[in-house]
Structures are given as C-alpha cells and as structure tokens.
mmCIF file of C-alpha atoms in Angstrom:
data_model
loop_
_atom_site.group_PDB
_atom_site.id
_atom_site.type_symbol
_atom_site.label_atom_id
_atom_site.label_comp_id
_atom_site.label_asym_id
_atom_site.label_seq_id
_atom_site.Cartn_x
_atom_site.Cartn_y
_atom_site.Cartn_z
ATOM 1 C CA MET A 24 -23.816 11.183 26.771
ATOM 2 C CA ASP A 25 -20.609 12.476 26.594
ATOM 3 C CA PHE A 26 -20.038 15.750 23.917
ATOM 4 C CA THR A 27 -18.690 13.614 21.397
ATOM 5 C CA ILE A 28 -21.403 10.734 21.224
ATOM 6 C CA PHE A 29 -23.784 13.734 21.549
ATOM 7 C CA LYS A 30 -22.724 15.518 18.641
ATOM 8 C CA SER A 31 -22.055 11.743 16.645
ATOM 9 C CA THR A 32 -26.393 11.115 17.323
ATOM 10 C CA ILE A 33 -26.780 14.699 16.210
ATOM 11 C CA PHE A 34 -25.001 13.937 12.979
ATOM 12 C CA CYS A 35 -26.414 10.419 12.453
ATOM 13 C CA VAL A 36 -30.342 11.881 13.051
ATOM 14 C CA LEU A 37 -29.516 14.913 10.476
ATOM 15 C CA LEU A 38 -28.327 12.159 7.803
ATOM 16 C CA SER A 39 -31.181 9.684 8.435
ATOM 17 C CA VAL A 40 -33.781 12.522 7.916
ATOM 18 C CA CYS A 41 -31.980 12.903 4.733
ATOM 19 C CA LEU A 42 -32.019 9.444 3.897
ATOM 20 C CA ILE A 43 -35.972 8.857 4.069
ATOM 21 C CA SER A 44 -36.442 12.145 2.599
ATOM 22 C CA PRO A 45 -39.323 11.363 0.242
ATOM 23 C CA THR A 46 -37.957 13.585 -2.504
ATOM 24 C CA GLU A 47 -35.337 11.428 -3.022
ATOM 25 C CA SER A 48 -35.409 7.965 -4.680
ATOM 26 C CA GLN A 49 -33.283 5.505 -3.084
ATOM 27 C CA ILE A 50 -31.494 2.498 -4.623
ATOM 28 C CA PRO A 51 -30.818 -0.656 -2.301
ATOM 29 C CA PRO A 52 -27.432 -1.704 -2.215
ATOM 30 C CA ALA A 53 -26.789 -5.047 -4.918
ATOM 31 C CA VAL A 54 -25.366 -6.822 -1.828
ATOM 32 C CA GLN A 55 -26.962 -6.904 2.269
ATOM 33 C CA ASP A 56 -24.270 -4.923 4.106
ATOM 34 C CA GLY A 57 -22.207 -6.839 6.780
ATOM 35 C CA PHE A 58 -19.457 -9.469 7.368
ATOM 36 C CA TRP A 59 -20.490 -12.770 8.547
ATOM 37 C CA TYR A 60 -18.911 -14.794 11.114
ATOM 38 C CA GLY A 61 -17.648 -17.873 10.812
ATOM 39 C CA GLN A 62 -20.290 -19.405 8.915
ATOM 40 C CA ASN A 63 -23.120 -18.240 5.919
ATOM 41 C CA PRO A 64 -26.047 -16.712 6.773
ATOM 42 C CA SER A 65 -28.534 -19.551 5.989
ATOM 43 C CA ALA A 66 -26.890 -21.679 8.938
ATOM 44 C CA VAL A 67 -28.199 -19.550 11.661
ATOM 45 C CA ASP A 68 -31.558 -20.935 12.957
ATOM 46 C CA SER A 69 -31.802 -19.143 16.190
ATOM 47 C CA VAL A 70 -30.405 -15.666 16.848
ATOM 48 C CA LEU A 71 -28.370 -13.393 15.509
ATOM 49 C CA VAL A 72 -26.432 -10.757 16.355
ATOM 50 C CA GLU A 73 -25.527 -7.284 14.357
ATOM 51 C CA ALA A 74 -22.308 -5.527 15.826
ATOM 52 C CA PHE A 75 -21.650 -1.994 14.524
ATOM 53 C CA PHE A 76 -17.887 -1.551 14.924
ATOM 54 C CA ASP A 77 -15.548 1.341 14.473
ATOM 55 C CA PRO A 78 -11.691 -0.347 13.763
ATOM 56 C CA VAL A 79 -10.149 2.221 15.826
ATOM 57 C CA CYS A 80 -12.530 2.305 18.328
ATOM 58 C CA PRO A 81 -10.961 1.271 21.906
ATOM 59 C CA ASP A 82 -14.902 0.121 23.441
ATOM 60 C CA SER A 83 -15.160 -2.041 20.035
ATOM 61 C CA ARG A 84 -11.320 -3.917 20.521
ATOM 62 C CA ASP A 85 -12.624 -4.633 23.958
ATOM 63 C CA SER A 86 -16.068 -5.658 23.456
ATOM 64 C CA TRP A 87 -14.899 -8.633 20.951
ATOM 65 C CA PRO A 88 -12.976 -10.928 22.663
ATOM 66 C CA PRO A 89 -16.276 -11.582 25.376
ATOM 67 C CA LEU A 90 -18.163 -12.032 22.271
ATOM 68 C CA LYS A 91 -15.833 -13.972 20.156
ATOM 69 C CA ASP A 92 -16.116 -16.212 23.476
ATOM 70 C CA ALA A 93 -19.860 -16.266 23.104
ATOM 71 C CA LEU A 94 -20.314 -17.243 19.677
ATOM 72 C CA LYS A 95 -17.869 -20.251 20.588
ATOM 73 C CA GLN A 96 -20.020 -21.189 23.434
ATOM 74 C CA TYR A 97 -23.334 -21.674 21.101
ATOM 75 C CA GLY A 98 -21.618 -22.615 17.907
ATOM 76 C CA SER A 99 -24.120 -22.480 14.805
ATOM 77 C CA ARG A 100 -27.144 -21.500 17.258
ATOM 78 C CA VAL A 101 -25.783 -18.136 17.129
ATOM 79 C CA GLY A 102 -24.804 -16.150 13.867
ATOM 80 C CA LEU A 103 -22.923 -12.668 13.629
ATOM 81 C CA VAL A 104 -22.729 -9.985 11.303
ATOM 82 C CA VAL A 105 -20.428 -6.952 11.785
ATOM 83 C CA HIS A 106 -21.399 -3.922 10.296
ATOM 84 C CA THR A 107 -18.264 -1.079 10.154
ATOM 85 C CA PHE A 108 -19.480 2.082 11.564
ATOM 86 C CA PRO A 109 -16.554 4.781 11.333
ATOM 87 C CA LEU A 110 -17.318 7.254 14.206
ATOM 88 C CA PRO A 111 -16.313 11.261 12.913
ATOM 89 C CA TYR A 112 -13.989 11.886 16.058
ATOM 90 C CA HIS A 113 -12.172 8.954 15.656
ATOM 91 C CA ASP A 114 -8.877 9.791 13.102
ATOM 92 C CA ASN A 115 -8.811 7.448 9.959
ATOM 93 C CA ALA A 116 -12.148 5.485 11.187
ATOM 94 C CA PHE A 117 -13.539 5.768 7.440
ATOM 95 C CA ALA A 118 -10.213 4.516 6.092
ATOM 96 C CA THR A 119 -9.510 1.804 8.206
ATOM 97 C CA SER A 120 -13.308 0.611 7.624
ATOM 98 C CA ARG A 121 -13.032 0.785 3.922
ATOM 99 C CA ALA A 122 -9.659 -1.530 4.189
ATOM 100 C CA LEU A 123 -12.026 -3.844 5.601
ATOM 101 C CA HIS A 124 -15.018 -4.115 2.618
ATOM 102 C CA ILE A 125 -11.631 -4.215 0.711
ATOM 103 C CA THR A 126 -10.503 -7.121 2.301
ATOM 104 C CA ASN A 127 -13.706 -9.023 2.149
ATOM 105 C CA ASN A 128 -13.750 -8.713 -1.616
ATOM 106 C CA LEU A 129 -10.816 -9.681 -1.995
ATOM 107 C CA ASN A 130 -10.690 -12.874 0.726
ATOM 108 C CA SER A 131 -13.946 -12.956 3.059
ATOM 109 C CA SER A 132 -12.215 -15.558 5.525
ATOM 110 C CA SER A 133 -9.858 -12.984 6.456
ATOM 111 C CA THR A 134 -12.407 -9.742 7.096
ATOM 112 C CA PHE A 135 -11.714 -10.954 10.818
ATOM 113 C CA HIS A 136 -8.339 -11.347 11.214
ATOM 114 C CA VAL A 137 -7.322 -8.023 9.815
ATOM 115 C CA LEU A 138 -10.433 -6.275 12.058
ATOM 116 C CA GLU A 139 -8.731 -8.172 14.756
ATOM 117 C CA ALA A 140 -5.226 -6.889 13.212
ATOM 118 C CA PHE A 141 -6.663 -3.074 13.537
ATOM 119 C CA PHE A 142 -7.941 -4.012 17.087
ATOM 120 C CA HIS A 143 -4.825 -4.644 18.574
ATOM 121 C CA HIS A 144 -2.558 -2.048 16.770
ATOM 122 C CA GLN A 145 -4.894 1.068 17.164
ATOM 123 C CA GLU A 146 -2.102 3.090 18.386
ATOM 124 C CA LEU A 147 -0.803 3.384 15.080
ATOM 125 C CA PHE A 148 -3.646 4.937 13.091
ATOM 126 C CA TYR A 149 -4.785 8.137 15.490
ATOM 127 C CA ARG A 150 -3.658 11.068 17.561
ATOM 128 C CA LYS A 151 0.082 11.919 17.320
ATOM 129 C CA ALA A 152 1.113 8.616 15.402
ATOM 130 C CA THR A 153 -0.696 10.222 12.155
ATOM 131 C CA PHE A 154 -1.351 14.270 13.302
ATOM 132 C CA ASN A 155 1.644 14.965 10.954
ATOM 133 C CA LYS A 156 1.013 13.389 8.447
ATOM 134 C CA THR A 157 -0.293 13.805 4.879
ATOM 135 C CA ARG A 158 -3.974 11.427 3.661
ATOM 136 C CA ALA A 159 -1.887 10.071 1.143
ATOM 137 C CA ALA A 160 0.997 8.524 3.789
ATOM 138 C CA VAL A 161 -1.880 7.265 6.001
ATOM 139 C CA ILE A 162 -3.614 5.650 3.222
ATOM 140 C CA ASP A 163 -0.268 3.913 2.274
ATOM 141 C CA GLN A 164 0.284 2.937 5.733
ATOM 142 C CA ILE A 165 -2.930 1.058 5.785
ATOM 143 C CA VAL A 166 -2.418 -0.501 3.145
ATOM 144 C CA ASP A 167 0.989 -1.871 4.394
ATOM 145 C CA PHE A 168 -0.511 -3.149 7.048
ATOM 146 C CA THR A 169 -3.378 -4.321 5.597
ATOM 147 C CA ALA A 170 -1.031 -6.530 3.292
ATOM 148 C CA LYS A 171 0.971 -7.427 6.062
ATOM 149 C CA ALA A 172 -2.172 -9.045 8.079
ATOM 150 C CA LEU A 173 -3.865 -10.745 4.705
ATOM 151 C CA GLY A 174 -0.752 -11.040 2.717
ATOM 152 C CA PRO A 175 2.199 -9.706 0.845
ATOM 153 C CA SER A 176 0.394 -11.020 -2.574
ATOM 154 C CA TYR A 177 -2.481 -8.987 -2.007
ATOM 155 C CA HIS A 178 -0.618 -5.570 -1.576
ATOM 156 C CA SER A 179 -1.456 -3.815 -5.294
ATOM 157 C CA GLU A 180 -4.963 -4.836 -5.062
ATOM 158 C CA ILE A 181 -5.586 -3.520 -1.384
ATOM 159 C CA LYS A 182 -4.013 -0.421 -2.388
ATOM 160 C CA SER A 183 -5.972 -0.418 -6.341
ATOM 161 C CA GLY A 184 -9.374 -1.027 -3.936
ATOM 162 C CA PHE A 185 -8.319 2.728 -2.342
ATOM 163 C CA ASN A 186 -8.941 3.843 -6.005
ATOM 164 C CA ASP A 187 -12.080 2.152 -6.418
ATOM 165 C CA THR A 188 -15.412 4.319 -5.761
ATOM 166 C CA LYS A 189 -17.107 0.479 -5.517
ATOM 167 C CA THR A 190 -15.411 0.533 -1.871
ATOM 168 C CA ASP A 191 -15.905 3.738 -0.914
ATOM 169 C CA ILE A 192 -19.725 3.696 -1.603
ATOM 170 C CA ALA A 193 -19.782 0.352 0.538
ATOM 171 C CA THR A 194 -18.245 1.955 3.314
ATOM 172 C CA ARG A 195 -20.685 5.071 3.284
ATOM 173 C CA VAL A 196 -23.355 2.677 2.787
ATOM 174 C CA ALA A 197 -22.425 0.726 6.475
ATOM 175 C CA PHE A 198 -22.344 4.095 7.884
ATOM 176 C CA LYS A 199 -25.675 4.955 6.208
ATOM 177 C CA TYR A 200 -26.778 1.929 7.193
ATOM 178 C CA GLY A 201 -26.083 2.322 10.919
ATOM 179 C CA CYS A 202 -27.822 5.358 11.420
ATOM 180 C CA LEU A 203 -31.076 4.382 9.788
ATOM 181 C CA ARG A 204 -31.166 1.796 12.502
ATOM 182 C CA GLY A 205 -30.230 4.341 15.122
ATOM 183 C CA VAL A 206 -26.996 3.278 15.872
ATOM 184 C CA TYR A 207 -25.037 6.700 17.459
ATOM 185 C CA GLY A 208 -21.753 5.042 19.002
ATOM 186 C CA THR A 209 -19.680 1.994 18.920
ATOM 187 C CA PRO A 210 -19.962 -0.826 19.526
ATOM 188 C CA PHE A 211 -23.399 -0.913 19.471
ATOM 189 C CA PHE A 212 -25.215 -4.344 18.859
ATOM 190 C CA PHE A 213 -28.836 -6.043 17.502
ATOM 191 C CA VAL A 214 -29.752 -9.127 18.764
ATOM 192 C CA ASN A 215 -32.570 -10.659 16.708
ATOM 193 C CA GLY A 216 -33.109 -6.975 15.424
ATOM 194 C CA PHE A 217 -33.401 -5.532 19.004
ATOM 195 C CA PRO A 218 -30.890 -3.038 20.164
ATOM 196 C CA LEU A 219 -29.183 -3.582 23.348
ATOM 197 C CA PRO A 220 -28.589 -1.115 26.159
ATOM 198 C CA ASP A 221 -25.674 0.489 27.309
ATOM 199 C CA ALA A 222 -24.594 1.265 23.759
ATOM 200 C CA GLY A 223 -20.899 2.540 23.364
ATOM 201 C CA SER A 224 -19.586 -0.196 25.994
ATOM 202 C CA ALA A 225 -18.126 -3.332 25.997
ATOM 203 C CA LEU A 226 -20.486 -6.216 27.142
ATOM 204 C CA ASN A 227 -18.704 -8.850 29.037
ATOM 205 C CA TYR A 228 -19.136 -12.922 28.541
ATOM 206 C CA THR A 229 -21.610 -13.325 31.327
ATOM 207 C CA GLY A 230 -23.693 -10.318 29.959
ATOM 208 C CA TRP A 231 -23.601 -12.235 26.307
ATOM 209 C CA ARG A 232 -24.705 -15.472 28.403
ATOM 210 C CA LYS A 233 -27.767 -13.462 30.138
ATOM 211 C CA VAL A 234 -28.530 -11.774 26.952
ATOM 212 C CA ILE A 235 -28.592 -15.097 24.398
ATOM 213 C CA ASP A 236 -29.317 -18.052 27.396
ATOM 214 C CA PRO A 237 -33.218 -17.669 27.324
ATOM 215 C CA LEU A 238 -33.555 -17.151 23.332
ATOM 216 C CA VAL A 239 -31.205 -20.011 22.685
ATOM 217 C CA SER A 240 -33.595 -22.207 25.259
ATOM 218 C CA GLN A 241 -36.927 -21.391 23.568
ATOM 219 C CA HIS A 242 -35.650 -22.979 20.366
ATOM 220 C CA GLY A 243 -35.236 -26.253 22.277
ATOM 221 C CA ASN A 244 -31.171 -26.104 22.223
#
C-alpha cells in the first residue's frame, strides 16, 4: 500500500468513526446514492456490480472499458451502479464528481457520457493544467466542459448546480457512503455486496468473466 492510499485509508476510518458516533443522529439521504448504468434497478435479477470511481483517477479510467465490455456480454443479467468517490489527493476530484451529480439531476441518460468525457480528458483537470488557476476559474472550466459534453443548452443549469447546496451535499454523501463501506481507493468494486480484492487496480475483461460467470450460472442463465 503506497503512502497516498494509506492516508486515504486513515482518513476514511476516522470519518467512519465520526459518522457512526451514537451521540449524533444520522438522517439517511432521500434518494439512494449512485448512478445506474443502462437499466433500472428493478431489471437486475442476478448480479449487482457496484463501482466507486474518481473522475480524475487514471486507474478508474482504465478500469471502465473492460467493465463496460463485460456488461455488454451479460445484458440484463448483470447490473451496475456507480458511486463517486473523490480522492483527497487528486486535484479537482470533488468538483468533477459534483459535476456528475449535477448532470444526473439534469439528464440521467447522459451521466455516463459525461463520466467518459472526464476519463478521456483527465489531463485538463490536474497538476500543471490547473495549478495556477483560482478555484472559481477551475469551476468555470468544469462547467464549460460539462456543458460541451451534455449540450450547450444546459450551460446555465450546470453553472447554477454548482451554487446549489444540494449537489454539494449529494457529493459529500457519496464519499461518506464509500467510507462507511470500507472504500479507501479507486477503482473499488463490490459484487453482490462483497468487495473484490486488489482495490485501486483495474480489472481486465477476463478477470470480470472469472468473477461473474459462476454467479450468473447459479441463476440458471
């Protein structure tokens, strides 16, 4: 485990302790966290994959194509829900994650299109690309980028979304939810509620087949 993952793990542990403290009452969110891929939850009758992604994480980016290929193979027999998990050591991870929550509110059918756009152009949002920019300038850049991916007509609504405390809270809830589940890096996967090993590493198509094939077979599919 490298030092950045160690720091993230300690942070999540401390946050989890605070979240489950009996001295504070916790109010569950009104809507279940996560973005469903390609189908409604009710259509999933076999295997559920949960993925925790950071939009500016290279390993999250690399893990997406093989997972998407596996989903095509199984069709409705396997469902996917993606949770944002902005890592504290990735520049602008929270703001890009928030852009996904804003997008999902405006047009849920385009959420994964915007996620893929961030994956394909991660270099625009970290290190030297934003080092000398103010936070406001970076937010404007993310708004423009998201509007280009989602559609220019959404520009003003996306910008307003960054001034809406509900989208800030939704992004925080997603991160806290990951911490409570024991997530400490990205990508992080659960299959039918159980975590897969090698968190923080991309799983290839063959690896997904080895995980999912036996589970689908048990359902007679």
